[in-house]
Amino acid sequence: ESSYKRLTFDELTFYSGVIIVATLVLWKHLTGRNMFIKRGLNSVAQGITYFKAGKQPEAVQCFNKALDIDKKNVEALVARGALYANNESFTRAIDDFEAALKINSVHANARKYLHDTLLAYGKSNEDIEKYQEAEELYTKAMSLDQASVDAREALRFLHYRRVCYC
């Protein structure tokens, strides 16, 4: 059984709604030479639609197409990262979220999803007794959000477990 908390339908619905609204707003303002940006935004919106419908290969293709058009498409990186995280491809997800944060360091969803993915990957490592890796992931999650109760508790439990059972 997976220990990863998948994004809820409400979170995906909200996120896809934000992407679609942003796409429509930007669409009105882009003309001429910026048509490629429109195509990239359209690919992200279509990918999210596929993602929500459970058509993950098609969603990845759309996100990849958006990134082929614009390698700095933060929304495509975050959406693809969310898809990877939901499939427990944690390292790929982390890579996408970190790439998105290099482009836009305050992107709320990239930070939140990276934090949650680090915790899930840490738990996955802990479950197979890779305690050092788990500790590194929990610490990294804590560095993203100092107030994270989940990261703090995971670290505390891991330290307790290592002291009491080693």
JSON list of C-alpha atoms in Angstrom, two decimals:
[
{"chain": "A", "resi": 1, "resn": "GLU", "atom": "CA", "xyz": [0.00, 0.00, 0.00]},
{"chain": "A", "resi": 2, "resn": "SER", "atom": "CA", "xyz": [1.32, 3.41, -0.93]},
{"chain": "A", "resi": 3, "resn": "SER", "atom": "CA", "xyz": [2.20, 5.87, 1.80]},
{"chain": "A", "resi": 4, "resn": "TYR", "atom": "CA", "xyz": [1.98, 8.84, -0.59]},
{"chain": "A", "resi": 5, "resn": "LYS", "atom": "CA", "xyz": [-0.90, 11.27, -0.15]},
{"chain": "A", "resi": 6, "resn": "ARG", "atom": "CA", "xyz": [-2.12, 11.93, -3.66]},
{"chain": "A", "resi": 7, "resn": "LEU", "atom": "CA", "xyz": [-3.51, 15.31, -4.61]},
{"chain": "A", "resi": 8, "resn": "THR", "atom": "CA", "xyz": [-7.23, 15.37, -4.00]},
{"chain": "A", "resi": 9, "resn": "PHE", "atom": "CA", "xyz": [-9.71, 15.96, -6.78]},
{"chain": "A", "resi": 10, "resn": "ASP", "atom": "CA", "xyz": [-10.54, 19.35, -5.23]},
{"chain": "A", "resi": 11, "resn": "GLU", "atom": "CA", "xyz": [-6.87, 20.34, -5.32]},
{"chain": "A", "resi": 12, "resn": "LEU", "atom": "CA", "xyz": [-6.56, 19.25, -8.94]},
{"chain": "A", "resi": 13, "resn": "THR", "atom": "CA", "xyz": [-9.81, 21.00, -9.85]},
{"chain": "A", "resi": 14, "resn": "PHE", "atom": "CA", "xyz": [-8.63, 24.22, -8.22]},
{"chain": "A", "resi": 15, "resn": "TYR", "atom": "CA", "xyz": [-5.20, 23.95, -9.81]},
{"chain": "A", "resi": 16, "resn": "SER", "atom": "CA", "xyz": [-6.59, 23.23, -13.27]},
{"chain": "A", "resi": 17, "resn": "GLY", "atom": "CA", "xyz": [-9.07, 26.09, -12.87]},
{"chain": "A", "resi": 18, "resn": "VAL", "atom": "CA", "xyz": [-6.22, 28.47, -12.09]},
{"chain": "A", "resi": 19, "resn": "ILE", "atom": "CA", "xyz": [-4.28, 27.27, -15.13]},
{"chain": "A", "resi": 20, "resn": "ILE", "atom": "CA", "xyz": [-7.28, 27.60, -17.43]},
{"chain": "A", "resi": 21, "resn": "VAL", "atom": "CA", "xyz": [-8.13, 31.12, -16.18]},
{"chain": "A", "resi": 22, "resn": "ALA", "atom": "CA", "xyz": [-4.49, 32.19, -16.50]},
{"chain": "A", "resi": 23, "resn": "THR", "atom": "CA", "xyz": [-4.41, 30.73, -20.00]},
{"chain": "A", "resi": 24, "resn": "LEU", "atom": "CA", "xyz": [-7.53, 32.64, -21.04]},
{"chain": "A", "resi": 25, "resn": "VAL", "atom": "CA", "xyz": [-6.26, 35.92, -19.59]},
{"chain": "A", "resi": 26, "resn": "LEU", "atom": "CA", "xyz": [-2.88, 35.58, -21.28]},
{"chain": "A", "resi": 27, "resn": "TRP", "atom": "CA", "xyz": [-4.47, 34.40, -24.51]},
{"chain": "A", "resi": 28, "resn": "LYS", "atom": "CA", "xyz": [-6.19, 37.78, -24.95]},
{"chain": "A", "resi": 29, "resn": "HIS", "atom": "CA", "xyz": [-2.91, 39.67, -24.62]},
{"chain": "A", "resi": 30, "resn": "LEU", "atom": "CA", "xyz": [-0.67, 37.57, -26.83]},
{"chain": "A", "resi": 31, "resn": "THR", "atom": "CA", "xyz": [-0.44, 38.19, -30.54]},
{"chain": "A", "resi": 32, "resn": "GLY", "atom": "CA", "xyz": [1.89, 37.68, -33.49]},
{"chain": "A", "resi": 33, "resn": "ARG", "atom": "CA", "xyz": [5.29, 36.39, -32.49]},
{"chain": "A", "resi": 34, "resn": "ASN", "atom": "CA", "xyz": [3.95, 35.24, -29.13]},
{"chain": "A", "resi": 35, "resn": "MET", "atom": "CA", "xyz": [1.71, 32.58, -30.67]},
{"chain": "A", "resi": 36, "resn": "PHE", "atom": "CA", "xyz": [4.11, 29.90, -29.45]},
{"chain": "A", "resi": 37, "resn": "ILE", "atom": "CA", "xyz": [3.34, 30.96, -25.87]},
{"chain": "A", "resi": 38, "resn": "LYS", "atom": "CA", "xyz": [-0.36, 30.47, -26.57]},
{"chain": "A", "resi": 39, "resn": "ARG", "atom": "CA", "xyz": [0.32, 26.98, -27.85]},
{"chain": "A", "resi": 40, "resn": "GLY", "atom": "CA", "xyz": [2.35, 26.17, -24.73]},
{"chain": "A", "resi": 41, "resn": "LEU", "atom": "CA", "xyz": [-0.38, 27.41, -22.40]},
{"chain": "A", "resi": 42, "resn": "ASN", "atom": "CA", "xyz": [-2.99, 25.52, -24.39]},
{"chain": "A", "resi": 43, "resn": "SER", "atom": "CA", "xyz": [-0.90, 22.34, -24.10]},
{"chain": "A", "resi": 44, "resn": "VAL", "atom": "CA", "xyz": [-0.71, 22.74, -20.31]},
{"chain": "A", "resi": 45, "resn": "ALA", "atom": "CA", "xyz": [-4.47, 23.25, -20.04]},
{"chain": "A", "resi": 46, "resn": "GLN", "atom": "CA", "xyz": [-5.11, 20.21, -22.25]},
{"chain": "A", "resi": 47, "resn": "GLY", "atom": "CA", "xyz": [-2.62, 18.17, -20.22]},
{"chain": "A", "resi": 48, "resn": "ILE", "atom": "CA", "xyz": [-4.41, 19.02, -16.99]},
{"chain": "A", "resi": 49, "resn": "THR", "atom": "CA", "xyz": [-7.70, 17.95, -18.56]},
{"chain": "A", "resi": 50, "resn": "TYR", "atom": "CA", "xyz": [-6.11, 14.61, -19.49]},
{"chain": "A", "resi": 51, "resn": "PHE", "atom": "CA", "xyz": [-4.54, 14.31, -16.02]},
{"chain": "A", "resi": 52, "resn": "LYS", "atom": "CA", "xyz": [-7.90, 14.78, -14.31]},
{"chain": "A", "resi": 53, "resn": "ALA", "atom": "CA", "xyz": [-9.45, 12.21, -16.65]},
{"chain": "A", "resi": 54, "resn": "GLY", "atom": "CA", "xyz": [-6.79, 9.65, -15.71]},
{"chain": "A", "resi": 55, "resn": "LYS", "atom": "CA", "xyz": [-5.15, 9.75, -19.15]},
{"chain": "A", "resi": 56, "resn": "GLN", "atom": "CA", "xyz": [-1.63, 10.15, -17.85]},
{"chain": "A", "resi": 57, "resn": "PRO", "atom": "CA", "xyz": [0.39, 9.29, -20.99]},
{"chain": "A", "resi": 58, "resn": "GLU", "atom": "CA", "xyz": [-1.56, 11.91, -22.93]},
{"chain": "A", "resi": 59, "resn": "ALA", "atom": "CA", "xyz": [-1.09, 14.41, -20.11]},
{"chain": "A", "resi": 60, "resn": "VAL", "atom": "CA", "xyz": [2.68, 13.88, -20.07]},
{"chain": "A", "resi": 61, "resn": "GLN", "atom": "CA", "xyz": [2.78, 14.37, -23.84]},
{"chain": "A", "resi": 62, "resn": "CYS", "atom": "CA", "xyz": [0.98, 17.70, -23.48]},
{"chain": "A", "resi": 63, "resn": "PHE", "atom": "CA", "xyz": [3.28, 18.88, -20.68]},
{"chain": "A", "resi": 64, "resn": "ASN", "atom": "CA", "xyz": [6.34, 17.81, -22.69]},
{"chain": "A", "resi": 65, "resn": "LYS", "atom": "CA", "xyz": [5.00, 19.64, -25.74]},
{"chain": "A", "resi": 66, "resn": "ALA", "atom": "CA", "xyz": [4.55, 22.80, -23.66]},
{"chain": "A", "resi": 67, "resn": "LEU", "atom": "CA", "xyz": [8.14, 22.45, -22.42]},
{"chain": "A", "resi": 68, "resn": "ASP", "atom": "CA", "xyz": [9.41, 21.88, -25.98]},
{"chain": "A", "resi": 69, "resn": "ILE", "atom": "CA", "xyz": [7.79, 25.20, -26.88]},
{"chain": "A", "resi": 70, "resn": "ASP", "atom": "CA", "xyz": [9.10, 27.00, -23.78]},
{"chain": "A", "resi": 71, "resn": "LYS", "atom": "CA", "xyz": [11.61, 25.26, -21.50]},
{"chain": "A", "resi": 72, "resn": "LYS", "atom": "CA", "xyz": [10.81, 27.79, -18.75]},
{"chain": "A", "resi": 73, "resn": "ASN", "atom": "CA", "xyz": [7.08, 27.06, -18.67]},
{"chain": "A", "resi": 74, "resn": "VAL", "atom": "CA", "xyz": [6.65, 26.87, -14.90]},
{"chain": "A", "resi": 75, "resn": "GLU", "atom": "CA", "xyz": [3.05, 25.68, -15.09]},
{"chain": "A", "resi": 76, "resn": "ALA", "atom": "CA", "xyz": [4.04, 22.75, -17.32]},
{"chain": "A", "resi": 77, "resn": "LEU", "atom": "CA", "xyz": [6.85, 21.80, -14.92]},
{"chain": "A", "resi": 78, "resn": "VAL", "atom": "CA", "xyz": [4.55, 21.94, -11.89]},
{"chain": "A", "resi": 79, "resn": "ALA", "atom": "CA", "xyz": [1.75, 20.02, -13.59]},
{"chain": "A", "resi": 80, "resn": "ARG", "atom": "CA", "xyz": [4.11, 17.33, -14.87]},
{"chain": "A", "resi": 81, "resn": "GLY", "atom": "CA", "xyz": [5.73, 17.16, -11.43]},
{"chain": "A", "resi": 82, "resn": "ALA", "atom": "CA", "xyz": [2.31, 16.63, -9.84]},
{"chain": "A", "resi": 83, "resn": "LEU", "atom": "CA", "xyz": [1.61, 13.82, -12.29]},
{"chain": "A", "resi": 84, "resn": "TYR", "atom": "CA", "xyz": [4.97, 12.19, -11.54]},
{"chain": "A", "resi": 85, "resn": "ALA", "atom": "CA", "xyz": [4.40, 12.54, -7.80]},
{"chain": "A", "resi": 86, "resn": "ASN", "atom": "CA", "xyz": [0.98, 10.92, -8.04]},
{"chain": "A", "resi": 87, "resn": "ASN", "atom": "CA", "xyz": [2.65, 7.99, -9.83]},
{"chain": "A", "resi": 88, "resn": "GLU", "atom": "CA", "xyz": [5.29, 7.83, -7.09]},
{"chain": "A", "resi": 89, "resn": "SER", "atom": "CA", "xyz": [8.05, 8.82, -9.53]},
{"chain": "A", "resi": 90, "resn": "PHE", "atom": "CA", "xyz": [9.39, 10.96, -6.74]},
{"chain": "A", "resi": 91, "resn": "THR", "atom": "CA", "xyz": [12.80, 11.87, -8.17]},
{"chain": "A", "resi": 92, "resn": "ARG", "atom": "CA", "xyz": [11.28, 13.04, -11.46]},
{"chain": "A", "resi": 93, "resn": "ALA", "atom": "CA", "xyz": [8.65, 15.03, -9.57]},
{"chain": "A", "resi": 94, "resn": "ILE", "atom": "CA", "xyz": [11.27, 16.65, -7.34]},
{"chain": "A", "resi": 95, "resn": "ASP", "atom": "CA", "xyz": [13.37, 17.55, -10.38]},
{"chain": "A", "resi": 96, "resn": "ASP", "atom": "CA", "xyz": [10.38, 19.26, -12.02]},
{"chain": "A", "resi": 97, "resn": "PHE", "atom": "CA", "xyz": [9.35, 21.16, -8.89]},
{"chain": "A", "resi": 98, "resn": "GLU", "atom": "CA", "xyz": [12.92, 22.32, -8.27]},
{"chain": "A", "resi": 99, "resn": "ALA", "atom": "CA", "xyz": [13.26, 23.42, -11.91]},
{"chain": "A", "resi": 100, "resn": "ALA", "atom": "CA", "xyz": [10.02, 25.39, -11.56]},
{"chain": "A", "resi": 101, "resn": "LEU", "atom": "CA", "xyz": [11.30, 27.05, -8.38]},
{"chain": "A", "resi": 102, "resn": "LYS", "atom": "CA", "xyz": [14.56, 28.03, -10.10]},
{"chain": "A", "resi": 103, "resn": "ILE", "atom": "CA", "xyz": [12.44, 29.94, -12.61]},
{"chain": "A", "resi": 104, "resn": "ASN", "atom": "CA", "xyz": [9.92, 31.31, -10.10]},
{"chain": "A", "resi": 105, "resn": "SER", "atom": "CA", "xyz": [11.11, 30.93, -6.51]},
{"chain": "A", "resi": 106, "resn": "VAL", "atom": "CA", "xyz": [7.77, 31.99, -5.02]},
{"chain": "A", "resi": 107, "resn": "HIS", "atom": "CA", "xyz": [5.47, 29.73, -7.05]},
{"chain": "A", "resi": 108, "resn": "ALA", "atom": "CA", "xyz": [3.07, 28.54, -4.34]},
{"chain": "A", "resi": 109, "resn": "ASN", "atom": "CA", "xyz": [2.07, 25.22, -5.91]},
{"chain": "A", "resi": 110, "resn": "ALA", "atom": "CA", "xyz": [5.65, 24.30, -6.81]},
{"chain": "A", "resi": 111, "resn": "ARG", "atom": "CA", "xyz": [6.70, 24.89, -3.17]},
{"chain": "A", "resi": 112, "resn": "LYS", "atom": "CA", "xyz": [3.70, 23.05, -1.71]},
{"chain": "A", "resi": 113, "resn": "TYR", "atom": "CA", "xyz": [3.95, 20.07, -4.05]},
{"chain": "A", "resi": 114, "resn": "LEU", "atom": "CA", "xyz": [7.74, 19.85, -3.59]},
{"chain": "A", "resi": 115, "resn": "HIS", "atom": "CA", "xyz": [7.29, 19.87, 0.18]},
{"chain": "A", "resi": 116, "resn": "ASP", "atom": "CA", "xyz": [4.61, 17.17, 0.06]},
{"chain": "A", "resi": 117, "resn": "THR", "atom": "CA", "xyz": [6.61, 15.06, -2.38]},
{"chain": "A", "resi": 118, "resn": "LEU", "atom": "CA", "xyz": [9.73, 15.26, -0.22]},
{"chain": "A", "resi": 119, "resn": "LEU", "atom": "CA", "xyz": [7.70, 14.03, 2.75]},
{"chain": "A", "resi": 120, "resn": "ALA", "atom": "CA", "xyz": [6.17, 11.19, 0.74]},
{"chain": "A", "resi": 121, "resn": "TYR", "atom": "CA", "xyz": [9.53, 10.16, -0.68]},
{"chain": "A", "resi": 122, "resn": "GLY", "atom": "CA", "xyz": [11.03, 10.34, 2.80]},
{"chain": "A", "resi": 123, "resn": "LYS", "atom": "CA", "xyz": [8.29, 8.08, 4.15]},
{"chain": "A", "resi": 124, "resn": "SER", "atom": "CA", "xyz": [8.84, 5.69, 1.26]},
{"chain": "A", "resi": 125, "resn": "ASN", "atom": "CA", "xyz": [12.56, 5.51, 2.12]},
{"chain": "A", "resi": 126, "resn": "GLU", "atom": "CA", "xyz": [11.80, 5.11, 5.80]},
{"chain": "A", "resi": 127, "resn": "ASP", "atom": "CA", "xyz": [9.47, 2.20, 5.04]},
{"chain": "A", "resi": 128, "resn": "ILE", "atom": "CA", "xyz": [12.34, 0.31, 3.39]},
{"chain": "A", "resi": 129, "resn": "GLU", "atom": "CA", "xyz": [14.74, 1.25, 6.21]},
{"chain": "A", "resi": 130, "resn": "LYS", "atom": "CA", "xyz": [16.74, 3.81, 4.21]},
{"chain": "A", "resi": 131, "resn": "TYR", "atom": "CA", "xyz": [16.86, 6.09, 7.22]},
{"chain": "A", "resi": 132, "resn": "GLN", "atom": "CA", "xyz": [19.68, 8.37, 6.09]},
{"chain": "A", "resi": 133, "resn": "GLU", "atom": "CA", "xyz": [17.90, 9.15, 2.81]},
{"chain": "A", "resi": 134, "resn": "ALA", "atom": "CA", "xyz": [14.62, 9.67, 4.66]},
{"chain": "A", "resi": 135, "resn": "GLU", "atom": "CA", "xyz": [16.27, 12.09, 7.08]},
{"chain": "A", "resi": 136, "resn": "GLU", "atom": "CA", "xyz": [17.77, 14.10, 4.20]},
{"chain": "A", "resi": 137, "resn": "LEU", "atom": "CA", "xyz": [14.39, 14.34, 2.48]},
{"chain": "A", "resi": 138, "resn": "TYR", "atom": "CA", "xyz": [12.57, 15.36, 5.67]},
{"chain": "A", "resi": 139, "resn": "THR", "atom": "CA", "xyz": [15.24, 17.96, 6.39]},
{"chain": "A", "resi": 140, "resn": "LYS", "atom": "CA", "xyz": [14.90, 19.35, 2.88]},
{"chain": "A", "resi": 141, "resn": "ALA", "atom": "CA", "xyz": [11.12, 19.54, 3.34]},
{"chain": "A", "resi": 142, "resn": "MET", "atom": "CA", "xyz": [11.68, 21.36, 6.62]},
{"chain": "A", "resi": 143, "resn": "SER", "atom": "CA", "xyz": [13.95, 23.87, 4.89]},
{"chain": "A", "resi": 144, "resn": "LEU", "atom": "CA", "xyz": [11.12, 24.68, 2.47]},
{"chain": "A", "resi": 145, "resn": "ASP", "atom": "CA", "xyz": [8.64, 25.26, 5.27]},
{"chain": "A", "resi": 146, "resn": "GLN", "atom": "CA", "xyz": [10.09, 25.88, 8.72]},
{"chain": "A", "resi": 147, "resn": "ALA", "atom": "CA", "xyz": [6.59, 25.73, 10.21]},
{"chain": "A", "resi": 148, "resn": "SER", "atom": "CA", "xyz": [5.83, 22.31, 8.74]},
{"chain": "A", "resi": 149, "resn": "VAL", "atom": "CA", "xyz": [4.42, 20.16, 11.51]},
{"chain": "A", "resi": 150, "resn": "ASP", "atom": "CA", "xyz": [4.49, 17.12, 9.22]},
{"chain": "A", "resi": 151, "resn": "ALA", "atom": "CA", "xyz": [8.22, 17.50, 8.46]},
{"chain": "A", "resi": 152, "resn": "ARG", "atom": "CA", "xyz": [9.06, 18.18, 12.11]},
{"chain": "A", "resi": 153, "resn": "GLU", "atom": "CA", "xyz": [7.07, 15.15, 13.29]},
{"chain": "A", "resi": 154, "resn": "ALA", "atom": "CA", "xyz": [8.56, 12.91, 10.61]},
{"chain": "A", "resi": 155, "resn": "LEU", "atom": "CA", "xyz": [12.08, 13.91, 11.67]},
{"chain": "A", "resi": 156, "resn": "ARG", "atom": "CA", "xyz": [11.28, 13.49, 15.34]},
{"chain": "A", "resi": 157, "resn": "PHE", "atom": "CA", "xyz": [9.74, 10.05, 14.80]},
{"chain": "A", "resi": 158, "resn": "LEU", "atom": "CA", "xyz": [12.66, 8.99, 12.60]},
{"chain": "A", "resi": 159, "resn": "HIS", "atom": "CA", "xyz": [15.18, 10.05, 15.26]},
{"chain": "A", "resi": 160, "resn": "TYR", "atom": "CA", "xyz": [13.17, 8.25, 17.95]},
{"chain": "A", "resi": 161, "resn": "ARG", "atom": "CA", "xyz": [12.96, 5.14, 15.80]},
{"chain": "A", "resi": 162, "resn": "ARG", "atom": "CA", "xyz": [16.70, 5.15, 15.12]},
{"chain": "A", "resi": 163, "resn": "VAL", "atom": "CA", "xyz": [17.61, 5.62, 18.79]},
{"chain": "A", "resi": 164, "resn": "CYS", "atom": "CA", "xyz": [15.16, 3.07, 20.17]},
{"chain": "A", "resi": 165, "resn": "TYR", "atom": "CA", "xyz": [15.43, 0.35, 17.55]},
{"chain": "A", "resi": 166, "resn": "CYS", "atom": "CA", "xyz": [19.04, 0.47, 16.42]}
]
